[in-house]
Coordinates of C-alpha atoms in Angstrom, one line a residue:
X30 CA -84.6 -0.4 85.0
X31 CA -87.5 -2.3 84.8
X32 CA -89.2 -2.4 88.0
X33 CA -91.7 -5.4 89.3
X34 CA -95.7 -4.4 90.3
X35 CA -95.3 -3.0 94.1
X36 CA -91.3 -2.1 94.2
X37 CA -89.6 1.1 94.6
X38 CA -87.1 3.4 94.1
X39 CA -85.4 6.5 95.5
X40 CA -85.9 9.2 92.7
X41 CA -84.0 12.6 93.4
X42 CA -85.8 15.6 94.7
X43 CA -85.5 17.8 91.3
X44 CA -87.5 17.9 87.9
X45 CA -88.6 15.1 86.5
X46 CA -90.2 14.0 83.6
X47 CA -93.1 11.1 83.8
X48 CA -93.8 9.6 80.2
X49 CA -96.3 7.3 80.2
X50 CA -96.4 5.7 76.8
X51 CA -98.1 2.8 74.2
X52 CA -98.3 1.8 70.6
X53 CA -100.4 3.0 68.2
X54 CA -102.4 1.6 65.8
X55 CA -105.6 0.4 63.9
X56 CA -108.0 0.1 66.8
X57 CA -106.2 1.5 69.5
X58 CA -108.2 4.0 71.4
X59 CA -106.3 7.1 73.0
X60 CA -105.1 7.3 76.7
X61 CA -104.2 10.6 78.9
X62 CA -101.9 11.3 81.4
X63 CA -103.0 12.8 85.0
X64 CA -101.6 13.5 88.2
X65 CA -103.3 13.7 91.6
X66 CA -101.8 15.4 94.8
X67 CA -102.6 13.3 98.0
X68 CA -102.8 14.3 101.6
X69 CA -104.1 11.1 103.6
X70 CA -105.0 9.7 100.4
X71 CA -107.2 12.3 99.0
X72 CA -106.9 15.7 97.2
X73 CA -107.7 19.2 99.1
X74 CA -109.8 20.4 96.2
X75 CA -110.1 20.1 92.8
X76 CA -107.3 22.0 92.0
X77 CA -104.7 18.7 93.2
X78 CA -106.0 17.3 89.7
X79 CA -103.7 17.9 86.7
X80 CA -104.7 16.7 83.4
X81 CA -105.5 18.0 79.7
X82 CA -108.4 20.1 80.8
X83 CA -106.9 21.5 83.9
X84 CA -102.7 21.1 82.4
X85 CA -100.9 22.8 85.9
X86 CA -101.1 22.5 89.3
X87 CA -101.3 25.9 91.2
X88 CA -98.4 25.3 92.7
X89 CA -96.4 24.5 90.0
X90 CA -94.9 21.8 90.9
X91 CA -97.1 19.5 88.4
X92 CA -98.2 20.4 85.0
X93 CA -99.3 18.3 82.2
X94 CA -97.0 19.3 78.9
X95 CA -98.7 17.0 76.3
X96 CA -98.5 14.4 73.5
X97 CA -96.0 13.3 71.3
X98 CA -95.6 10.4 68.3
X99 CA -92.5 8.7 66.8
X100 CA -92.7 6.1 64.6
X101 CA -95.8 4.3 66.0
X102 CA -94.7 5.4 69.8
X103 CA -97.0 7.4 71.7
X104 CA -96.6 9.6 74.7
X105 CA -98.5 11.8 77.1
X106 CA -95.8 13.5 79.4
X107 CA -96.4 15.3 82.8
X108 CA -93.7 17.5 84.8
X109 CA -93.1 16.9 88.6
X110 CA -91.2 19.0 90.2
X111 CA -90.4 17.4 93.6
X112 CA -88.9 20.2 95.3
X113 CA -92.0 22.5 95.1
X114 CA -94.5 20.2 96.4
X115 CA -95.9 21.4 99.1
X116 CA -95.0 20.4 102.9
X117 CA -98.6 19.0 102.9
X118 CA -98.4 16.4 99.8
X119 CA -98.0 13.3 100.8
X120 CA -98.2 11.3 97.5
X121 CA -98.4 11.9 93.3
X122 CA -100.5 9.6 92.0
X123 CA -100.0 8.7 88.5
X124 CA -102.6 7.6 86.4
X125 CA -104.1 7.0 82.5
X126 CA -107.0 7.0 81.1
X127 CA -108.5 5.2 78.2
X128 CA -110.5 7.5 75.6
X129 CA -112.8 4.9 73.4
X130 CA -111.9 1.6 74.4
X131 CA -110.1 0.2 77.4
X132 CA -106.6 -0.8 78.5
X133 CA -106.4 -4.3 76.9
X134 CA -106.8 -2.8 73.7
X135 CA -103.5 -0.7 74.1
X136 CA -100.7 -2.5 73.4
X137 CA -96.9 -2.0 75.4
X138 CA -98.7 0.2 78.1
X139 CA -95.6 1.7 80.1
X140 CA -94.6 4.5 82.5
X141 CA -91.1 5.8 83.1
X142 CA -88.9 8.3 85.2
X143 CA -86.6 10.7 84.1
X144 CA -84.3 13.1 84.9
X145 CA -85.5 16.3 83.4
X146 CA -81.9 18.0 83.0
X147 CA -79.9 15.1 82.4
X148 CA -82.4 12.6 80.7
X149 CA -81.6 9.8 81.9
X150 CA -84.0 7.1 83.1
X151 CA -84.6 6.7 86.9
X152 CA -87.3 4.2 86.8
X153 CA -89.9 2.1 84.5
X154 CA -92.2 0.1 85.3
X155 CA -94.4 -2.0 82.0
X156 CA -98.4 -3.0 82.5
X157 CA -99.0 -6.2 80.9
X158 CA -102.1 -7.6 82.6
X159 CA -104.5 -5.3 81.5
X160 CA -108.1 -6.6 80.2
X161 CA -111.2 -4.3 80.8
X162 CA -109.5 -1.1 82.6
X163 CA -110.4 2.1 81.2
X164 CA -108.1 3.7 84.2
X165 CA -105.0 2.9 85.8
X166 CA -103.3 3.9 88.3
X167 CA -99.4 2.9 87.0
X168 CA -97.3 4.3 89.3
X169 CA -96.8 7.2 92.3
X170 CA -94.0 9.2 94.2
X171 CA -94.8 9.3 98.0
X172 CA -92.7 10.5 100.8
X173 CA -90.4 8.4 103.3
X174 CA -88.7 9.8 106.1
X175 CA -88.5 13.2 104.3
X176 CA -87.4 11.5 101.2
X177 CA -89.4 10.6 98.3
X178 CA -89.7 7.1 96.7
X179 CA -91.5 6.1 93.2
X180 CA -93.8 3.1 93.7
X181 CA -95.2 1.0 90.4
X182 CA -98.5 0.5 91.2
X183 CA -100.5 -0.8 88.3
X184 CA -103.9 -0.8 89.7
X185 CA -106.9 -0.4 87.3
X186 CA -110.3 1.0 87.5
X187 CA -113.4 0.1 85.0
X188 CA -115.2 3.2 85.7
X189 CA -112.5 5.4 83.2
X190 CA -111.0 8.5 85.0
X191 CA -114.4 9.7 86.3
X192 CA -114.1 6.8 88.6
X193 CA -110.6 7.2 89.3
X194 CA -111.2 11.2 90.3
X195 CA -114.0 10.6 92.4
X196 CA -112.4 7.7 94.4
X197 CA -109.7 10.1 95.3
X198 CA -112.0 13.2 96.4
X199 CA -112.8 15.3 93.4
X200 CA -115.9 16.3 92.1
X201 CA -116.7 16.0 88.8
X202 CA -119.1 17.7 86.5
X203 CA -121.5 16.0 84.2
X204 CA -120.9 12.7 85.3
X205 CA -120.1 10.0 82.5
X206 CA -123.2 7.7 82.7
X207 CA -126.7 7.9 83.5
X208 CA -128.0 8.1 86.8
X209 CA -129.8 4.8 88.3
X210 CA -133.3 3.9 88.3
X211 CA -135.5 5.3 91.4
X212 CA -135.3 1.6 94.2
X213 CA -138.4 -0.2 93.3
X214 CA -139.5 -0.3 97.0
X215 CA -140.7 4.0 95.9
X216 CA -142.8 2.9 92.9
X217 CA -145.9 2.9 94.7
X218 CA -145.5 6.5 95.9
X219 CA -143.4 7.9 92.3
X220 CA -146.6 8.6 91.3
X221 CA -147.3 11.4 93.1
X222 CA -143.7 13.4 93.8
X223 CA -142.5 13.0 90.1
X224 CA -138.8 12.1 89.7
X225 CA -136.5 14.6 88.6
X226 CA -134.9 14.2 85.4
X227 CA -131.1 13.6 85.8
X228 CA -128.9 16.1 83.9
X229 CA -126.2 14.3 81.5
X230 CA -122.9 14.5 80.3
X231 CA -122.8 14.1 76.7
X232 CA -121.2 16.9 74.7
X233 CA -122.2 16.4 72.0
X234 CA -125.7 17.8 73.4
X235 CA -128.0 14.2 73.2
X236 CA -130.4 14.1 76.2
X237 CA -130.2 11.1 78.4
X238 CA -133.0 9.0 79.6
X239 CA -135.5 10.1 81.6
X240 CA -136.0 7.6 85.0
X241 CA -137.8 4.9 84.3
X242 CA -141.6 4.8 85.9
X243 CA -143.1 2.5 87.9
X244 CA -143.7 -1.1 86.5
X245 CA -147.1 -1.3 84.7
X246 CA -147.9 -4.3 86.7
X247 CA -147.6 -2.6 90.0
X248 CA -149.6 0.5 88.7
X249 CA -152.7 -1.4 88.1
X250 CA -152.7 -3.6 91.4
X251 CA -152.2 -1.0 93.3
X252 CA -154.7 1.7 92.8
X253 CA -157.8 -0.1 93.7
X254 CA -157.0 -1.1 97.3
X255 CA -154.3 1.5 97.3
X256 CA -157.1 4.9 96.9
X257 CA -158.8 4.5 100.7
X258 CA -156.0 4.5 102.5
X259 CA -154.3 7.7 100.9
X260 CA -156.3 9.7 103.5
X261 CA -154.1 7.7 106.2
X262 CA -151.7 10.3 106.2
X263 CA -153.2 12.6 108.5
X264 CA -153.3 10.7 111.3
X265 CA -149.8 10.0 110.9
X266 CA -149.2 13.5 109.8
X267 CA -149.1 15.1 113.4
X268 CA -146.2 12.6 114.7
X269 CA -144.8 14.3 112.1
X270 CA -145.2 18.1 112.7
X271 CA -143.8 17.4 116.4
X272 CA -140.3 17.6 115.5
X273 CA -140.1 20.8 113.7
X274 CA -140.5 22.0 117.7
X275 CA -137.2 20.1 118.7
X276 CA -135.7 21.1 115.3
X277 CA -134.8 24.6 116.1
X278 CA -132.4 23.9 118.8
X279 CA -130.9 21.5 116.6
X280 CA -130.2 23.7 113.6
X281 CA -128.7 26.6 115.6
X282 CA -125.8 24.8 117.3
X283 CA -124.4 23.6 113.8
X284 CA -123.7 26.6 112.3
X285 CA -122.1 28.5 115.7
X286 CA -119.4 25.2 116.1
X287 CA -118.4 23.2 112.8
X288 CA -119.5 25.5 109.6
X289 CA -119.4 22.9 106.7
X290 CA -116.0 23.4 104.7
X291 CA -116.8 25.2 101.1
X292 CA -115.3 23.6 98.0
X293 CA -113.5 26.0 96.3
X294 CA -113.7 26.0 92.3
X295 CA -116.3 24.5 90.4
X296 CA -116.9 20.9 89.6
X297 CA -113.7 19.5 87.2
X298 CA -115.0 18.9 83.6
X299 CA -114.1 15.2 81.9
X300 CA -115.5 15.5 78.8
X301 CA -113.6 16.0 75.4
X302 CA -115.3 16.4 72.4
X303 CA -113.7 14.7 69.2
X304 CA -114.8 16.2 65.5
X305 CA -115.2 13.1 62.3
X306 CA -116.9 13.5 59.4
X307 CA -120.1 13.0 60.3
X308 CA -120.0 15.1 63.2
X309 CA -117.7 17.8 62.0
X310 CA -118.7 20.8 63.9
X311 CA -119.1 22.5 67.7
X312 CA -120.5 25.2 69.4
X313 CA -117.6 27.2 71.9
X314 CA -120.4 28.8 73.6
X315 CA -122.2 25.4 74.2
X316 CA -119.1 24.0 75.8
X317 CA -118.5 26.7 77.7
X318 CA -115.4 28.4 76.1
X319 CA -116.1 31.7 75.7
X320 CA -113.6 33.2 77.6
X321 CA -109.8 33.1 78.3
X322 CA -107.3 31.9 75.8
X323 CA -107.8 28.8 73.7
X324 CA -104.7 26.8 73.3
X325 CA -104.9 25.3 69.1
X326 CA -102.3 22.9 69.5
X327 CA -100.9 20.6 66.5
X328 CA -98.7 17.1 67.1
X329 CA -97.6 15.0 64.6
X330 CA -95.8 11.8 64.0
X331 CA -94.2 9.8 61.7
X332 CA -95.9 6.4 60.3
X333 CA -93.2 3.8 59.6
X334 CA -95.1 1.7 57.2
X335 CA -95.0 4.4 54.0
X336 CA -98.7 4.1 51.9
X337 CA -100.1 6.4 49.5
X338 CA -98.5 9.0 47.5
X339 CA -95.2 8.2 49.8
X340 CA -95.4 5.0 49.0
X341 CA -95.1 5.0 45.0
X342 CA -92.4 7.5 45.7
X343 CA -90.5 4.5 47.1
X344 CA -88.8 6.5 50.0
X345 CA -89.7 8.1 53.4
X346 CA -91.2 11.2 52.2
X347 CA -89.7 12.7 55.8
X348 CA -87.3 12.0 58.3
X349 CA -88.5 13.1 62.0
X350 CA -85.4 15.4 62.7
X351 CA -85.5 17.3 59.4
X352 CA -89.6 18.0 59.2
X353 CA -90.7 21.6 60.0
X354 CA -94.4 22.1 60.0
X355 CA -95.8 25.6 60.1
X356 CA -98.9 26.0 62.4
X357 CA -100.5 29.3 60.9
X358 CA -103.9 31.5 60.6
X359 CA -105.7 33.1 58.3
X360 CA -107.9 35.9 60.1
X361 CA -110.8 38.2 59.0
X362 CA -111.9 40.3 62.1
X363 CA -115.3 42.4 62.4
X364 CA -113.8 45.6 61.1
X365 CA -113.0 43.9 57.9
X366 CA -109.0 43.7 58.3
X367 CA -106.9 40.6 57.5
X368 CA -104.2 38.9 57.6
X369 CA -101.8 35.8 58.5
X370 CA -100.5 34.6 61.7
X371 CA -97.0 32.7 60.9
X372 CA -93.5 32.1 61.7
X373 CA -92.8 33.3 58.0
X374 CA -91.8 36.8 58.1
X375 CA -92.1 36.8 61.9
X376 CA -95.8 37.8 62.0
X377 CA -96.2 36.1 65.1
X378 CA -99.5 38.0 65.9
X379 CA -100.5 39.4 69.5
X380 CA -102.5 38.2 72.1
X381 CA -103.8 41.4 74.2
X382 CA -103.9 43.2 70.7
X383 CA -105.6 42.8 67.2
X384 CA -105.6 40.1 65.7
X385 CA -105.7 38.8 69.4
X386 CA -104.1 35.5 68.2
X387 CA -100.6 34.7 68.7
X388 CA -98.2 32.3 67.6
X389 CA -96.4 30.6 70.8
X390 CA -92.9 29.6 68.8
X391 CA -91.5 27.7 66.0
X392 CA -90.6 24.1 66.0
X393 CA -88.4 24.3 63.8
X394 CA -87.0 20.6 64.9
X395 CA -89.6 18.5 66.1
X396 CA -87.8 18.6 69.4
X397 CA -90.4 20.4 71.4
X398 CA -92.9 17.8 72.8
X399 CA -96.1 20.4 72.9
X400 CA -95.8 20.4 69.6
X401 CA -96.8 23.6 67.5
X402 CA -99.3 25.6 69.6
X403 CA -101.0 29.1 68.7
X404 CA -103.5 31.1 71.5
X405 CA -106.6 32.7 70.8
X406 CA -107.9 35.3 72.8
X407 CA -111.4 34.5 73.4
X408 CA -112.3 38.0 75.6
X409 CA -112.2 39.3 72.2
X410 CA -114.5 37.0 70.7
X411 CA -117.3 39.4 69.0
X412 CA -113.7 41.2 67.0
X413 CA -113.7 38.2 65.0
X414 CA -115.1 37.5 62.0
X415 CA -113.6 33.7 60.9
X416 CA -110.5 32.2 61.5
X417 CA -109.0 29.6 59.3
X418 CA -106.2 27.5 61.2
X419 CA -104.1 25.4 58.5
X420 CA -100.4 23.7 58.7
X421 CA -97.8 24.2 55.9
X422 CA -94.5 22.0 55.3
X423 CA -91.2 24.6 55.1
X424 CA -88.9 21.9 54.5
X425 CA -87.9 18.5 54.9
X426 CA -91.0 16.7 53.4
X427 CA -92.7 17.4 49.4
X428 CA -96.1 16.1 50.8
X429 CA -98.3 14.8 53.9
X430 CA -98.4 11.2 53.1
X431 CA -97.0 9.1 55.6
X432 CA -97.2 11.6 58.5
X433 CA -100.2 11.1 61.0
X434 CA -101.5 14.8 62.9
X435 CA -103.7 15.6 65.8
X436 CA -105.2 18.7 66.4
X437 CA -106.7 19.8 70.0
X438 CA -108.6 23.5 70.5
X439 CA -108.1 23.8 74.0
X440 CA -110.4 27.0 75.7
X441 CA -109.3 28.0 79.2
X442 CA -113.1 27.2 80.0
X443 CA -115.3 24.1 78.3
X444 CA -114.3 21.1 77.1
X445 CA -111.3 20.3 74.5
X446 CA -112.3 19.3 71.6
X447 CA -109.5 17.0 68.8
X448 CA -109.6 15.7 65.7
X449 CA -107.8 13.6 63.8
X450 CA -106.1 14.1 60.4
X451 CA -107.0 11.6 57.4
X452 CA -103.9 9.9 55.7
X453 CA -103.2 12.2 52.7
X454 CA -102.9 10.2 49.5
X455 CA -101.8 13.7 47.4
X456 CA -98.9 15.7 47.0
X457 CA -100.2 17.9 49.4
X458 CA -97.9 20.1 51.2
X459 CA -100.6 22.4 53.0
X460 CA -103.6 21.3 55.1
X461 CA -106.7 23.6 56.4
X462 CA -107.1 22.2 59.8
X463 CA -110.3 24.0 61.1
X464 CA -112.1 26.9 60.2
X465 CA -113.7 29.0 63.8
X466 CA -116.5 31.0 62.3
X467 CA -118.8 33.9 64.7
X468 CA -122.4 33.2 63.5
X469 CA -123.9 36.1 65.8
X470 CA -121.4 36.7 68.5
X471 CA -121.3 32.0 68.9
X472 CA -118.1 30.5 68.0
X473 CA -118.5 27.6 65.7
X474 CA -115.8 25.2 65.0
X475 CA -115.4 23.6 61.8
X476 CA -113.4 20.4 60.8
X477 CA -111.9 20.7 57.4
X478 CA -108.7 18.2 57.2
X479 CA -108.6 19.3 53.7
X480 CA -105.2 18.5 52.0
X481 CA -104.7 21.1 49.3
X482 CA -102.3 20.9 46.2
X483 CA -100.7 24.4 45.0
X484 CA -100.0 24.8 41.7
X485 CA -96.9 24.9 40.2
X486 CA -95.7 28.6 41.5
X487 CA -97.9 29.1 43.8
X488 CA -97.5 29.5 47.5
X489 CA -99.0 27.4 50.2
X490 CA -100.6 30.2 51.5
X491 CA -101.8 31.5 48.5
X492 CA -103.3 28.3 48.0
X493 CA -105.5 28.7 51.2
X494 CA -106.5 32.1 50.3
X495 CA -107.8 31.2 47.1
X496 CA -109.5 28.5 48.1
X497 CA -111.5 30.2 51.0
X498 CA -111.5 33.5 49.6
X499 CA -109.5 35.4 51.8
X500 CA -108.4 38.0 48.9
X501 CA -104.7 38.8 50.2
X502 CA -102.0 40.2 48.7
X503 CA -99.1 37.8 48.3
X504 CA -95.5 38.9 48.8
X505 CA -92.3 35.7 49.3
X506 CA -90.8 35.5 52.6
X507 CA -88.3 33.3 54.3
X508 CA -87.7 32.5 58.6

């Protein structure tokens, strides 16, 4: 059903799943899905924030489970649990974010309820006024009279989803724009205590303006008349000593009744970092992932207007339900051993073990809305050597054309960083994605989005390995 901007529903008290979705498109920047946790309309801590750099709530009653494209259709999906909320939560806000443009610019912006078990639809409710939000809040499950309700809410921010987390309580890291100018009413005092230099939040590593000083103008018609009276201060300056007498009695009683409340957890981290051509490469370390498990996560989807090689074919190259792409990796560790990381021949790696990269599953239908997701085990860092991550087709396509991918690394510390996948205009049928080199003991990342064509015989993963030089031993295998 599609619900009006401020109704409700009853929605059962079971798994649910929230999609909140949009058309894709020339010129249609991204969106992401996030939940908040409420308790008199603000979080506890940063942990009541779930979105794609922070995917679960602790209790797990929320978790963020990804993106997914069919056919033009786009979307980001979270996982609410209703029943293992906790006593305290009040409401779930439900919110998107725009990444590189702002709301007006995404067409058919929607959200809808499901049943998790049964998948059935519960509640929708479509956003059609948007103009200049980069955030919206489109809908939220609160609690009546032990009961809970989804509301459509449809409430928009133009300060993107830094402005959304703040207003409900969380703090955020490297905030998105620069900090304002110093008040005017200081410039004739700047001067003298310098202004500090605010830190910024770009990831890609540009430094942001430094405060602006004091207006020329004001500089030279002040110094003159401005020098005498600089020795005023002492007089005034005893007033001000007196009361650091009454201040002791005033600083000891604070501690002893109301000790400030400590956050817990450090500041929540917005940024993303997106890899194109002419940027095509990232520091880990410089990001801050250098520890934990990095999620490598490829999603795909099916364009419905067939160009390129698909095109002169004069067919669908694939068909959604019959397309199985192969995540894999290509390892060369300190020691000098290599090898592959695939679902061909079951060499699904380990985690806790060399090569310390596993393979999570095999989507072998296109059914599974995470996608195609291997882990790298970042404690183990200095044991690699390089690491080339590349995509195969088993069956149900003969090439890439006509099929649009998305790849995310996502570390359990740092920022994510995506890229996007060019349109392939060649019988390709295997892709390096990225290549993670250790250039002394710092992770680089490497966009290649390199569509490679085997030749006649030859295996896709031969292919790769004689491309970048890997120097295996080839053997056939099947699932």
């Amino acid at each position: 059903m599609t619900m009006p901007k401020g109704s409700n529903v009853p929605v059962p008290t079971r798994g649910l799943r929230v999609e909140m979705g949009w058309r894709s498109g020339p010129g249609v920047p991204d969106a992401d899905a996030s939940a908040l946790l409420l308790v008199s309309g603000k979080v506890r801590s940063d942990g009541d924030f779930v979105f794609y750099n922070q995917p679960a709530h602790p209790s797990g009653a929320v978790r963020h489970e990804g993106k997914r494209g069919d056919g033009g259709q786009v979307t980001d999906t979270l996982f609410v649990d209703l029943a293992r909320v906790e006593g305290a939560i009040e409401t779930v806000v439900l919110a998107a974010s725009a990444d590189g443009g702002t709301f007006g610019q995404v067409p058919g912006l929607y959200i809808r309820v499901l049943d998790a078990g049964q998948g059935t639809e519960i509640a929708r409710f479509d956003s059609k006024d948007a103009t200049v939000e980069t955030a919206f809040v489109l809908g939220e499950f609160y609690r009546r009279q032990g009961a809970w309700k989804f509301r459509a809410v449809g409430q928009g921010y133009s300060s993107g989803l830094e402005g959304l987390a703040k207003d409900y309580g969380i703090t955020v890291d490297e905030p998105q724009h620069a900090a304002p100018p110093p008040p005017t009413a200081a410039a004739p005092i700047a001067p003298v205590p310098p202004a500090p230099v605010p830190r910024g939040a770009a990831p890609s590593g540009h430094t942001p303006p430094a405060a602006m000083p004091p207006a020329p103008g004001t500089r030279v018609a002040g110094p003159p008349p401005v020098g005498p009276p600089v020795h005023m201060p002492p007089p005034v300056a005893p007033p001000v000593t007196a009361p650091p007498v009454t201040a002791p009695p005033v600083t000891v009683s604070p501690p002893a009744t109301t000790p400030p409340p400590a956050r817990p957890g450090a500041p929540v981290r917005l940024s993303k970092v997106t890899l194109t051509k002419e940027a095509p490469s990232v520091s880990l370390t410089k990001q801050g992932g250098t520890s934990g498990a990095m999620r490598v996560n490829l999603n795909w989807q099916v364009r419905k207007q067939f160009s390129g090689w698909g095109s002169k074919r004069g067919r669908a190259v694939a068909a959604h339900r019959d397309l199985d792409l192969d995540l894999c990796a290509l390892y060369e560790l300190s020691d000098g051993r290599k090898g592959v990381v695939q679902a061909l021949g079951n060499a699904f790696g380990a985690l806790h073990q060399p090569p310390y990269i596993h393979l999570d599953g095999d989507d072998r239908t296109g059914a599974v809305a995470s996608g195609e997701n291997l882990t790298v085990n970042l404690d183990h860092k200095q044991s690699f050597r390089r690491i080339l991550i590349f995509v195969t087709i088993y069956e149900g396509a003969r090439s890439f054309a006509d099929l649009h991918a998305t790849v995310t690394l996502q570390p359990l510390n740092g920022a994510p960083v995506d890229f996007s996948l060019d349109e392939c205009t060649v019988p390709s049928t295997v892709c390096a994605l990225a290549l993670i080199t250790n250039n002394g003991g710092d992770l680089i990342v490497q966009r290649e989005a390199r569509y490679l064509v085997p030749e006649r015989g030859v295996s896709p993963q031969r292919t790769v390995d004689r491309v970048y030089g890997w120097g295996m031993n080839w053997t056939p295998g099947r699932k």
